[in-house]
Short mmCIF file of C-alpha atoms and ligand atoms in Angstrom, two decimals:
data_model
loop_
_atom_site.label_atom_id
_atom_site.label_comp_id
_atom_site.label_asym_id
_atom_site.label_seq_id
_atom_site.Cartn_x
_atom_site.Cartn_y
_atom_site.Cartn_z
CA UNK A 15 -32.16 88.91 45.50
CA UNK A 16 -32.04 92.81 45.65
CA UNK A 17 -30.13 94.30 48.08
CA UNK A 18 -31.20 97.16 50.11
CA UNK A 19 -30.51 100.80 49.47
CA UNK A 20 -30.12 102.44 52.75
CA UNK A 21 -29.99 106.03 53.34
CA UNK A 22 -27.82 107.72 56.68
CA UNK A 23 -26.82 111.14 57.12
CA UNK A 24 -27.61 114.02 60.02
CA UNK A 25 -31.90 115.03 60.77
CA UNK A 26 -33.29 116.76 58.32
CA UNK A 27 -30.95 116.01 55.56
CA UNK A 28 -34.00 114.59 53.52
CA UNK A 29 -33.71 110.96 53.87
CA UNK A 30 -37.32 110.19 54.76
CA UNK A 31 -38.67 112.39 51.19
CA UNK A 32 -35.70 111.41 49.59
CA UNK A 33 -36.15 107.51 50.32
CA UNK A 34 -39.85 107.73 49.07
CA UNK A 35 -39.40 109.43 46.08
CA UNK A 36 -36.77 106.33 45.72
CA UNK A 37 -38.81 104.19 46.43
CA UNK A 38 -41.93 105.41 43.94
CA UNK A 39 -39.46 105.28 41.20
CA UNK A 40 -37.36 102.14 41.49
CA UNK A 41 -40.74 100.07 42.63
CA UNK A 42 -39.34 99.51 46.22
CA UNK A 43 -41.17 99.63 49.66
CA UNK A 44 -40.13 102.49 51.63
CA UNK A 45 -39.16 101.55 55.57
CA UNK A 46 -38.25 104.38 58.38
CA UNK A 47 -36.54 103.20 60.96
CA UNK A 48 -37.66 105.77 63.66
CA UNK A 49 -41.22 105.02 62.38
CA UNK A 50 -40.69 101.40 62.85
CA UNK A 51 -39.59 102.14 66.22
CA UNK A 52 -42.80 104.47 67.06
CA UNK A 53 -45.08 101.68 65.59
CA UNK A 54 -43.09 98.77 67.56
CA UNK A 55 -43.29 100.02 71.30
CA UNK A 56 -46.48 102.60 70.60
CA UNK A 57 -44.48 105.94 71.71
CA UNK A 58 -43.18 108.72 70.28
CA UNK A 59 -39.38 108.94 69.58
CA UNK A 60 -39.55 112.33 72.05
CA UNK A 61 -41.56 109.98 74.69
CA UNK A 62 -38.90 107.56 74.65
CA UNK A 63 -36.45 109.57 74.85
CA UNK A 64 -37.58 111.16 78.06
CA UNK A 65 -38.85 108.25 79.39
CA UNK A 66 -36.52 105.48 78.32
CA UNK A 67 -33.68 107.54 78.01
CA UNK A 68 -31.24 107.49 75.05
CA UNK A 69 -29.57 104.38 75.48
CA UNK A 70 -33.44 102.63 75.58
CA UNK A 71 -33.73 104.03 72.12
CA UNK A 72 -30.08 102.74 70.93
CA UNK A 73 -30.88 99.56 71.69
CA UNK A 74 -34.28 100.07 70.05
CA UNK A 75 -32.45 100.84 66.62
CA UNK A 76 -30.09 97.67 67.06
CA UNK A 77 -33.46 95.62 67.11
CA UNK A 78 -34.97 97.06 64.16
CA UNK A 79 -31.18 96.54 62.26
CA UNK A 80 -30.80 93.73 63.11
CA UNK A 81 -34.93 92.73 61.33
CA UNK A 82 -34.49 94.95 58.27
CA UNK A 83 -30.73 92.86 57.83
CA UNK A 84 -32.72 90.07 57.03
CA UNK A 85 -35.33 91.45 54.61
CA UNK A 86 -34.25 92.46 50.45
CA UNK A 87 -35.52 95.31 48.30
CA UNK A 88 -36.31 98.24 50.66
CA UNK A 89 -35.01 101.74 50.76
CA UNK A 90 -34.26 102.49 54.09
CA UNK A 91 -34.27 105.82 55.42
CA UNK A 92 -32.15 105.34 59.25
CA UNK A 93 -32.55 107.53 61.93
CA UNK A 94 -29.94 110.11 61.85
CA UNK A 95 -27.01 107.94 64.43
CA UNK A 96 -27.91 104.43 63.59
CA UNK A 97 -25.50 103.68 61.15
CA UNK A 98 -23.04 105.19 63.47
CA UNK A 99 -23.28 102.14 65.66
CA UNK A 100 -21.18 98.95 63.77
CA UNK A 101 -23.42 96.64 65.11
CA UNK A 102 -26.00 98.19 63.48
CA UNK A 103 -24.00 99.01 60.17
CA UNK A 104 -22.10 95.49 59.86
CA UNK A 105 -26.33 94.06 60.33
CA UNK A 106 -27.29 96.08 57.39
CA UNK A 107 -24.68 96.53 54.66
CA UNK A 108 -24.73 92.46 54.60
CA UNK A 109 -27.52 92.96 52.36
CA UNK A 110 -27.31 96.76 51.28
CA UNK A 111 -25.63 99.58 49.42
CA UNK A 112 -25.85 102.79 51.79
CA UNK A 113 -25.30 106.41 50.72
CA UNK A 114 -25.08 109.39 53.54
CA UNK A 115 -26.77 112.93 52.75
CA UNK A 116 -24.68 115.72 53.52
CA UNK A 117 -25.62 119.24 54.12
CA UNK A 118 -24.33 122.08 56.15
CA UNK A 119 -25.23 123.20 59.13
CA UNK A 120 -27.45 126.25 58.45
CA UNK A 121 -29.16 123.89 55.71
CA UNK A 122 -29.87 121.13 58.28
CA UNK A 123 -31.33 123.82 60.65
CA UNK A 124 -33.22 125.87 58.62
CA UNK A 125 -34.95 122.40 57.43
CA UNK A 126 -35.60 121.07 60.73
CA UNK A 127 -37.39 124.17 62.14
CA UNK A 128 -39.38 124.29 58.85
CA UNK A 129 -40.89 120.75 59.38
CA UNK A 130 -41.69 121.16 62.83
CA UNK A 131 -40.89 117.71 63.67
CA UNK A 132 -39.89 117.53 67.09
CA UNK A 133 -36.13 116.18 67.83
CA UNK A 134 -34.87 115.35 71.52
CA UNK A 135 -31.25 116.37 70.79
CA UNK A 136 -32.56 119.56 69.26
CA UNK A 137 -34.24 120.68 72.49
CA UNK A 138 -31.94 122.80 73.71
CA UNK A 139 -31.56 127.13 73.80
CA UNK A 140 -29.63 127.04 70.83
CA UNK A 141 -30.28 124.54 68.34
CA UNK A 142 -27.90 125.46 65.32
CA UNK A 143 -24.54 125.10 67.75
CA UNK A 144 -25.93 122.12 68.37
CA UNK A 145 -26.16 120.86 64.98
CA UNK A 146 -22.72 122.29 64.50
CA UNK A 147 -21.26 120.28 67.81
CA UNK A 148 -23.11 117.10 66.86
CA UNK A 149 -22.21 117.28 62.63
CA UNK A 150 -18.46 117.44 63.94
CA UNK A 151 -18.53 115.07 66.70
CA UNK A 152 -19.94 112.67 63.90
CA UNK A 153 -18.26 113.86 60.84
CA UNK A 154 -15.12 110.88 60.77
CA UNK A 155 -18.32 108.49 61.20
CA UNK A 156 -20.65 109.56 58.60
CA UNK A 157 -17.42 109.90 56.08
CA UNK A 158 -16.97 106.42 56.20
CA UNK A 159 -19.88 106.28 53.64
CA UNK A 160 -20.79 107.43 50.11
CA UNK A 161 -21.66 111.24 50.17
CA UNK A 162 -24.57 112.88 48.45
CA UNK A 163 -24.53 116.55 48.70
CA UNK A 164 -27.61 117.42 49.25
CA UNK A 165 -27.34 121.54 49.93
CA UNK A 166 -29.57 123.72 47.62
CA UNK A 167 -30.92 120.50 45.41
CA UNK A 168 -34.61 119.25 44.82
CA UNK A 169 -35.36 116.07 46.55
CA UNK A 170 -36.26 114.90 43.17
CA UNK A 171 -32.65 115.89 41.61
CA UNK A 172 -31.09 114.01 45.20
CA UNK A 173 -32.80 111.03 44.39
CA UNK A 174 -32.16 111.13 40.85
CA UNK A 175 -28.48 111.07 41.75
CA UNK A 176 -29.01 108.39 44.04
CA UNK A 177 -29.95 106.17 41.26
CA UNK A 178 -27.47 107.27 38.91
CA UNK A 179 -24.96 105.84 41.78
CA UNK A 180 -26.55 102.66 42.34
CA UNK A 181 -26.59 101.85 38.43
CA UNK A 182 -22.63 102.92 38.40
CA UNK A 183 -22.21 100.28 41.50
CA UNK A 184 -24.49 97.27 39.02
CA UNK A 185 -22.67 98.25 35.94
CA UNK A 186 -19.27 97.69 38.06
CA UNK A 187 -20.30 94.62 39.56
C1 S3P B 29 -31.31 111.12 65.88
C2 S3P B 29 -31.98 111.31 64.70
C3 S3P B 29 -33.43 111.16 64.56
C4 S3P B 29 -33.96 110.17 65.61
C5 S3P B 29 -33.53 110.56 66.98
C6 S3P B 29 -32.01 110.65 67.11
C7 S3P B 29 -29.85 111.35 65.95
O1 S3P B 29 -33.75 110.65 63.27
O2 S3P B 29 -33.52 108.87 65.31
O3 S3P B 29 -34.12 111.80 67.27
O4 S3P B 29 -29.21 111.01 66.96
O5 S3P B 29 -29.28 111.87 64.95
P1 S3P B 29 -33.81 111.57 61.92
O6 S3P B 29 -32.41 111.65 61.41
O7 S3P B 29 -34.68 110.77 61.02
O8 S3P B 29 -34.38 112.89 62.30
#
């Protein structure tokens, strides 16, 4: 059995390119959890939001935890507060190694406007204090977990790292 790699860490840290290039290299399927979500109740993660409400979506991600906890050799790229939520973190690190991309906040913004995804939280006049408010208000949470810096660096050099670590982790084992 192979255990999962899962990848947490703030929007637009990379975890979606990251986890694919991951994925292409170690031989892995790639899984999104905000995709799986999209695909699972046929909205968007903005419709939900403003029709569900947040806490409709929260206990969205719980759901899809709790089915990727009992699948084995995916990389996982979680939407950005999932792993936040033990429930959801106990569910998956039963069967997974998870690393959290870390970036500042002028890198995070400067990557979200450039992708022109649209993010509910992000929706607001001024979306870098935002980032800032939200990046401290989680910082204790996401610190719990293996950091990858991933300011100024390639998505191919990120993920290159990434698999550096999880050989380190084998080789220990
Ligand atoms: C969220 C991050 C988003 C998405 C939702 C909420 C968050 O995922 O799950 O908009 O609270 O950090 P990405 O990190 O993939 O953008």
């Amino acid at each position: 059995m192979k255990q999962n790699i899962i990848l947490t860490g703030f929007m637009g840290t990379g975890k979606t390119t990251v986890g694919k290039l991951l994925a292409e290299t170690m031989k892995r399927e790639f899984v999104d959890t905000d995709e799986m979500i999209v695909v699972q109740n046929g909205r968007s993660i903005q419709t939900i939001f403003r029709e569900l409400g947040a806490d409709a979506f929260r206990q969205m991600e719980t759901a899809v935890a709790l089915q990727l906890s009992q699948r084995e050799n995916l990389i996982i790229s979680t939407g950005g507060r999932l792993m936040l939520d033990l429930q959801n973190a106990d569910a998956l690190m039963e069967n997974g190694i998870v690393f959290c991309l870390a970036a500042t906040a002028e890198t995070i913004y400067a990557r979200v406007m450039a992708d022109g995804e649209k993010r509910p939280l992000l929706n607001v006049p001024d979306p870098l204090a935002r980032i800032q408010f939200l990046l401290d208000e989680r910082a204790a949470d996401y610190g719990r977990f293996p950091q990858i810096n991933v300011n100024n660096k390639k998505p191919t050099t990120i993920a290159y790292e990434i698999e550096r670590e999880i050989e380190s982790v084998e080789i220990e084992k």
